[in-house]
Amino acid sequence: MGALLDKDRLFPIEPGARALARRLYDLVRDLPIVSPHGHTDPRWFARDEPFADPAELLVIPDHYVLRMLISQGVRLDALGVARLSGERRETDRRAVWRLFAEHYHLFRATPTRLWLDHTFETLFSMTVPLGPETADCYYDRIAEQLAGAEFRPRRLFERFNLEVLATTEGALDDLAWHEQIAASGWSGRVITTYRPDSVTDPDYEGFGDNLRRFGEVTGCDTQSWSGYLEAHRRRRAFFRAAGATATDHGHPTADTADLSPAEAAELYALVAGGRAGAGEATLFRAQMLTEMARMSVEDGMVMQIHAGARRNHSPAIHRLFGRDKGFDMPGRASYVDALKPMLDAVGLEPGLNVIVFTLDETAYARELAPLAGAYPCLTLGPPWWFYDSVEGMLRHRRATVETAGFYNTAGFNDDTRAFPSIPARHDVARRVDCAFLAELVLTGRLREDEAADLAADLAVNLARAAYRL
Amino acid sequence: MGALLDKDRLFPIEPGARALARRLYDLVRDLPIVSPHGHTDPRWFARDEPFADPAELLVIPDHYVLRMLISQGVRLDALGVARLSGERRETDRRAVWRLFAEHYHLFRATPTRLWLDHTFETLFSMTVPLGPETADCYYDRIAEQLAGAEFRPRRLFERFNLEVLATTEGALDDLAWHEQIAASGWSGRVITTYRPDSVTDPDYEGFGDNLRRFGEVTGCDTQSWSGYLEAHRRRRAFFRAAGATATDHGHPTADTADLSPAEAAELYALVAGGRAGAGEATLFRAQMLTEMARMSVEDGMVMQIHAGARRNHSPAIHRLFGRDKGFDMPGRASYVDALKPMLDAVGLEPGLNVIVFTLDETAYARELAPLAGAYPCLTLGPPWWFYDSVEGMLRHRRATVETAGFYNTAGFNDDTRAFPSIPARHDVARRVDCAFLAELVLTGRLREDEAADLAADLAVNLARAAYRL
Amino acid sequence: MGALLDKDRLFPIEPGARALARRLYDLVRDLPIVSPHGHTDPRWFARDEPFADPAELLVIPDHYVLRMLISQGVRLDALGVARLSGERRETDRRAVWRLFAEHYHLFRATPTRLWLDHTFETLFSMTVPLGPETADCYYDRIAEQLAGAEFRPRRLFERFNLEVLATTEGALDDLAWHEQIAASGWSGRVITTYRPDSVTDPDYEGFGDNLRRFGEVTGCDTQSWSGYLEAHRRRRAFFRAAGATATDHGHPTADTADLSPAEAAELYALVAGGRAGAGEATLFRAQMLTEMARMSVEDGMVMQIHAGARRNHSPAIHRLFGRDKGFDMPGRASYVDALKPMLDAVGLEPGLNVIVFTLDETAYARELAPLAGAYPCLTLGPPWWFYDSVEGMLRHRRATVETAGFYNTAGFNDDTRAFPSIPARHDVARRVDCAFLAELVLTGRLREDEAADLAADLAVNLARAAYRL
């Protein structure tokens, strides 16, 4: 046992099962990390500058951390989070770190604690738990290390044994950082992902302007339906040229639609003209999922649907501090009915791969596993966001494997903005999967040789295959 | 341990719990099989002819197998499934079997794998795992055995130690096979179940014709509401004469209604005249559940409600290959509101027993256990379809027993078309229940003598009682 | 092991985990009981008279017991339950007890069984299991003990080591029993809770009369919106003077609204005039949750929302026997959308504490933990009603702790009318929590010193803090 980490953490407690889980884990612990979906900043790898300080790296940008602290009365201002106005009421990073350390007990038994302790011990070699008394010691040691060459983004990428890292960019992004990475001669594989929400969601901030810029950057007439679709095709090709193998779609629901071309053109005229009501905006988003799926049939890009987030639930937080401050909430979601129009259109197309994620885990067993266990184009994504946790992963496996099997799932995604947490997140997933496999073997549901195969499949092979990496 | 089966499979891993589970299981493993609900073909027992070949027996008719293979890109045509046109594009059964064997890894950790391995080892004495290399060996050995006298349907019925097997027939069925079985002097108890969906669901294929035939076979005027109800009464009596103790109702939802006789007659006029819209079709199905419950009060037949399947989700598959090809999907379901009209009408009637099944397990703890734990007429059915699995059964017990107890549940149903899988399915249920009981004993929630009683109750007594067998 | 209770009940089965759970439990087993929400009768502690007999104490008023017996065909009449007419068809309490004892096997593996066996063994020193043969012995021994001084309500309060016990009274209650307790000089702390449903729910029996009496007892003009709000303020102050620290709101849904004062006044005019339709009644209840939250910001009372019960599901039972006879049913509930108007209004107010309870556990991970893990005013209540059970508590922890942590939860509530069961209920909660903590420690998710802190926090500290006791 290390200072912070139990070497057998997350394995079953029963000694025989623990030993088997450890045996399986030993087969996969050192496999490279395949990170096919996430939100790290490509600028880090383009510029390769040192990270600023412990609070800037580990507290201020992490909405998991912010939300828990806010929930117990800590103010975003006190955490050094900048207001939309640009004002930052607390600029002393050490004070921010101390405030965080004083509240570290709030994270007991959360994934954030697992990820941070993993980072503290394995990356920063800390040997005492974080708390009020050790806050300064932590701050100093981490700050010192961050300044060194071994903690530059590219070096960390290599130390983390990343085989590939996908970032996510909007449809209007110029992909300059990716270009710079490619031009640099550095061998790290950092690819992009096409995320067109800002030009497919009529409720997105600045949607009208976005459509105009979408026309400019593509040279297409985005006032017409056919020109708009062509613009997507060109951007998809542009993203593919920068390494993208996948698109991603963050929608409030998984609703899809399949209008006739004439109906779709008519709907688009309303949308592009800024005259779409709430129902029409919903319908347009739904239609665009089917259009994106059709383009994926054409160009082979894997399609991801991240459905169900009610974003910016608190208007006060959103108004003062903007997006991604911990106030995105899940809600009920359905898939069997919602995906039907898209599946009716392209559900049996060879070569199509649509990976579906949910924030409503009641859909795992009831809808997603039955769908993924029948339609060749559907793959079940890993537990997302609040479910990217030990218990969340176990529930996901227990709810889905009996109906969808393992081979209709997409391996693990870390889906994170928190670069240093990537090894921790994959390590948690590998441990939980090995624990689950050990249980299957010892209850006679799997042979050990099969479990060994599956451990590697779940760690890397399924992700490589699902994302065509 | 056999070649394919761990003798302690599905028992708890902790040695003390495992020993207790085994002790409980030893009390019930050899009890007869009571199979009160399923979809085997009575013709098998009437004619008692040998099964054709391994693929015809174990692959082609099994929608659990088909869906998993399709989900990974295998085509139904390649699996020897006949199109609705009658065309069968692959007639080489050995080729079908090989294709199945090549993909057998897809079933890892699924119930299908548990059931098939059980069948392979205990029925066909296979001693190596199925896979591409052993496909031919499997095919030959199974084909050879199927030709022998010990593998005829009646002999298998006896070897399986079946105390009673219920099949399911539509309201228009002439029950000729059951008659033939009865006339044969064979001692096996094969009974029917009254499933009137084709004459209660206005959306059923050929509904208008079905109503006419319903009039012909009963001698009732099925154009009038009273005649239609009388036709049901006569068919129910006819089915009872062929051994039926139960009816079964496969509805998209559990909605019930309790219209006045005049309103019901008016609604029926629309329905029988082919003039019912979607809302009226829904209302009619809802009304018919209450009518069927009323008739059950009269004639003592147990009523089963299997609610929630969205059938034939893929129109392309349905158009080419028809029903039951693995594309039936669950959806959200509710019961507390849906069943209220029926419960208001007959919920406290002595002697009524309504067994409710769900494809939405979120209803177990929230709705079905509270309802079954209060209304004397309601019994909670076992985990159905996608939930007829190890994890599904455990979740069912954990979600329901604390609120409904054990004695408001109906024991186990195999609900299968796959005759050879019946012993495997009951064995899984018995093992999982003994594992659960062992855990209750060792955590001080039950005494061991109570667990022993319950093991037998769950294995056979509750099913006998719930179905009045 | 006692005669009825395993001393290690509810602990993990694996020996190491069991030992650790027992170690944690030993730290909290003898802590005082904090009971911040429940439905015991303050008259008991005011009058301090002996309880009548075993059936009157343990069977007739317990809706958990009644519902299970009814579900298996026992009639309320036979159980000595009085009809609304006042008629009691069975007055022989020993006969009622025998009927209960004959059916005691129905409660196997239910929380009722755990609570009763705990009461039988620890309070009444019974040494054989309850059953038909021991019914009389039980009746006689319990009856004899109930007559003694050690079994008077105040003495039991002290023997139970109750630090504080909250009862729940309607807005119109005169709190005379609480006054009498206070005047008596007895040291037991019995406080009240403000539950205004009868004057905030237009569908409540006698709502119009209730409003008039609400005006009388407060001296406010409850025909005007401002007078009505003032009446609430005065009653809240009156309840606070009698020790209340909290309000409680039993609503069919968690819907909230935030109308403008003018709209609210207009709505109230309809409601007070008896002219509100169903939609308006719903909207009024929703508005009143926000108003109550605003008053909590003013006066510091903790606000509890118990949402989701469909009360009196069986009209026949309700008509004959009235409320609380076991026919209240849960239903689907949502919170992310429902609470938004209230949260938009006061969700970031310092000092506000709203404790939310649910009967739809699918909301734990999907809605309640994300909300409580972000909004400073929200606290997640313990598992309620059907979920106040071993499995229910474990699911609650597993579904919520990773997102909300432990510190956004409110500790345990027994929420009971069954006074003798209070020690049993808290004991179950403490054991289950220690079992869960032991598992976290042994899987490396918590250090043992943290688990020890948390065991005490979950047993008493979180409840004290959440309810400001």
Coordinates of C-alpha atoms in Angstrom, one line a residue, chain C residues 130-339:
Chain C
L130 CA -43.2 -15.8 16.7
G131 CA -45.6 -18.3 15.0
P132 CA -48.9 -19.9 15.5
E133 CA -47.6 -22.1 18.3
T134 CA -46.1 -19.2 20.2
A135 CA -48.8 -16.6 19.6
D136 CA -50.3 -16.9 23.0
C137 CA -47.1 -17.0 24.8
Y138 CA -46.1 -13.8 23.0
Y139 CA -49.4 -12.1 23.7
D140 CA -49.3 -12.9 27.4
R141 CA -45.7 -11.9 28.0
I142 CA -45.9 -8.7 26.1
A143 CA -49.3 -7.7 27.6
E144 CA -47.8 -8.4 31.1
Q145 CA -44.8 -6.2 30.5
L146 CA -46.8 -3.4 28.9
A147 CA -48.6 -3.0 32.2
G148 CA -45.4 -2.3 34.1
A149 CA -43.7 1.0 34.8
E150 CA -40.7 0.2 32.6
F151 CA -42.9 0.2 29.5
R152 CA -44.6 3.6 30.0
P153 CA -43.9 6.0 27.1
R154 CA -41.6 8.3 28.9
R155 CA -39.6 5.5 30.4
L156 CA -39.3 3.9 27.0
F157 CA -38.1 7.2 25.6
E158 CA -35.4 7.2 28.1
R159 CA -34.5 3.5 27.7
F160 CA -34.3 4.0 24.0
N161 CA -31.7 6.7 24.6
L162 CA -33.6 9.3 22.6
E163 CA -31.8 12.6 22.4
V164 CA -34.6 14.2 20.6
L165 CA -37.9 13.0 19.0
A166 CA -39.8 15.1 16.5
T167 CA -43.5 14.6 15.9
T168 CA -45.4 16.1 13.1
E169 CA -48.5 18.2 13.5
G170 CA -50.9 20.0 11.1
A171 CA -51.0 23.7 10.8
L172 CA -54.2 23.8 12.8
D173 CA -53.0 21.8 15.7
D174 CA -53.0 23.5 19.1
L175 CA -49.9 21.7 20.2
A176 CA -51.5 21.1 23.6
W177 CA -49.7 17.8 24.1
H178 CA -46.4 19.5 23.5
E179 CA -47.3 22.2 25.9
Q180 CA -48.3 19.6 28.5
I181 CA -45.0 17.8 28.0
A182 CA -43.1 21.1 28.4
A183 CA -45.1 22.0 31.5
S184 CA -44.5 18.6 33.1
G185 CA -40.9 19.1 33.9
W186 CA -40.0 15.8 32.2
S187 CA -36.6 16.1 30.6
G188 CA -37.3 14.2 27.4
R189 CA -37.0 16.4 24.3
V190 CA -40.1 16.0 22.2
I191 CA -40.5 18.7 19.5
T192 CA -43.0 19.3 16.8
T193 CA -42.8 19.9 13.0
Y194 CA -44.9 22.3 11.0
R195 CA -46.9 20.3 8.4
P196 CA -49.3 22.6 6.6
D197 CA -50.7 20.2 3.9
S198 CA -54.3 20.7 5.1
V199 CA -54.1 24.4 4.3
T200 CA -51.8 24.3 1.3
D201 CA -53.4 21.4 -0.7
P202 CA -56.7 22.4 -2.2
D203 CA -57.5 18.7 -2.6
Y204 CA -57.2 18.0 1.1
E205 CA -60.3 16.9 2.9
G206 CA -62.1 20.0 4.3
F207 CA -59.8 22.4 2.7
G208 CA -62.2 25.3 2.8
D209 CA -63.1 24.8 6.4
N210 CA -59.4 24.4 7.1
L211 CA -58.7 27.8 5.6
R212 CA -61.4 29.4 7.8
R213 CA -60.0 27.8 10.9
F214 CA -56.5 28.8 9.8
G215 CA -57.8 32.4 9.9
E216 CA -59.4 32.0 13.3
V217 CA -56.4 30.5 15.1
T218 CA -54.0 33.1 13.6
G219 CA -56.2 36.1 13.6
C220 CA -55.3 36.7 9.9
D221 CA -57.6 37.3 7.0
T222 CA -57.0 34.0 5.2
Q223 CA -59.3 35.1 2.4
S224 CA -56.5 37.4 1.1
W225 CA -53.2 36.1 -0.2
S226 CA -51.2 38.4 2.1
G227 CA -53.3 37.5 5.1
Y228 CA -52.9 33.8 4.2
L229 CA -49.1 34.1 4.0
E230 CA -49.0 36.0 7.3
A231 CA -51.0 33.2 8.9
H232 CA -48.3 30.8 7.9
R233 CA -45.7 33.1 9.4
R234 CA -47.5 33.2 12.7
R235 CA -48.1 29.5 12.8
R236 CA -44.4 28.8 12.0
A237 CA -43.5 31.1 14.9
F238 CA -45.9 29.3 17.2
F239 CA -44.5 25.9 16.2
R240 CA -40.9 27.2 16.7
A241 CA -41.9 28.2 20.1
A242 CA -42.9 24.6 20.8
G243 CA -39.5 23.5 19.7
A244 CA -40.0 23.0 16.0
T245 CA -36.9 23.4 13.8
A246 CA -38.4 22.1 10.6
T247 CA -41.4 22.1 8.4
D248 CA -42.6 19.1 6.3
H249 CA -44.6 19.0 3.1
G250 CA -46.2 15.9 1.8
H251 CA -47.0 16.5 -1.9
P252 CA -48.0 14.2 -4.7
T253 CA -45.1 15.6 -6.8
A254 CA -42.1 17.9 -6.2
D255 CA -43.4 20.5 -8.6
T256 CA -42.6 24.0 -7.6
A257 CA -43.6 27.3 -9.1
D258 CA -42.6 30.9 -8.7
L259 CA -45.4 33.1 -9.8
S260 CA -45.3 36.9 -9.5
P261 CA -47.1 38.2 -6.4
A262 CA -50.0 39.4 -8.5
E263 CA -50.4 36.0 -10.2
A264 CA -50.1 34.2 -6.9
A265 CA -52.7 36.4 -5.4
E266 CA -55.0 35.8 -8.3
L267 CA -54.5 32.0 -8.1
Y268 CA -55.1 32.1 -4.3
A269 CA -58.4 33.9 -4.9
L270 CA -59.5 30.9 -7.0
V271 CA -58.2 28.4 -4.5
A272 CA -59.7 30.1 -1.4
G273 CA -62.9 30.6 -3.2
G274 CA -63.2 26.9 -3.9
R275 CA -63.0 27.5 -7.6
A276 CA -59.6 26.0 -8.4
G277 CA -59.6 23.2 -11.0
A278 CA -57.1 20.3 -10.9
G279 CA -54.4 22.3 -12.8
E280 CA -54.8 25.2 -10.5
A281 CA -54.6 23.0 -7.4
T282 CA -51.4 21.6 -8.7
L283 CA -50.0 25.0 -9.4
F284 CA -51.0 26.2 -6.0
R285 CA -49.2 23.4 -4.2
A286 CA -46.2 24.1 -6.4
Q287 CA -46.3 27.8 -5.5
M288 CA -46.6 27.1 -1.8
L289 CA -43.4 25.1 -1.8
T290 CA -41.6 28.1 -3.0
E291 CA -43.4 30.3 -0.5
M292 CA -42.4 28.0 2.3
A293 CA -38.8 28.0 1.1
R294 CA -38.9 31.8 1.2
M295 CA -40.2 31.7 4.7
S296 CA -37.5 29.3 5.7
V297 CA -34.9 31.8 4.4
E298 CA -36.6 34.3 6.7
D299 CA -37.0 32.2 9.9
G300 CA -34.4 29.5 9.5
M301 CA -36.7 26.5 9.6
V302 CA -35.4 23.5 7.8
M303 CA -37.8 22.5 5.0
Q304 CA -38.6 18.9 4.2
I305 CA -40.3 17.8 1.0
H306 CA -41.8 14.3 1.0
A307 CA -42.9 14.0 -2.6
G308 CA -44.5 11.2 -4.7
A309 CA -47.1 9.3 -2.7
R310 CA -50.3 8.4 -4.5
R311 CA -52.4 8.2 -1.4
N312 CA -55.5 6.1 -0.9
H313 CA -55.1 4.1 -4.1
S314 CA -58.0 1.8 -3.2
P315 CA -61.2 3.7 -3.0
A316 CA -62.9 0.8 -1.3
I317 CA -60.4 0.6 1.5
H318 CA -60.4 4.4 1.8
R319 CA -64.2 4.6 2.0
L320 CA -64.5 1.9 4.7
F321 CA -61.4 2.4 6.7
G322 CA -59.9 5.8 5.9
R323 CA -56.2 6.8 5.4
D324 CA -53.0 5.1 6.2
K325 CA -54.1 1.5 5.8
G326 CA -51.3 0.4 3.5
F327 CA -52.8 1.5 0.2
D328 CA -50.5 4.5 -0.5
M329 CA -48.5 3.9 -3.6
P330 CA -45.4 5.5 -5.1
G331 CA -45.1 6.6 -8.7
R332 CA -42.6 8.1 -11.0
A333 CA -41.1 11.4 -9.9
S334 CA -38.8 14.1 -11.2
Y335 CA -36.8 16.7 -9.5
V336 CA -34.4 18.4 -11.9
D337 CA -37.3 20.1 -13.7
A338 CA -39.7 20.2 -10.8
L339 CA -37.5 22.0 -8.3

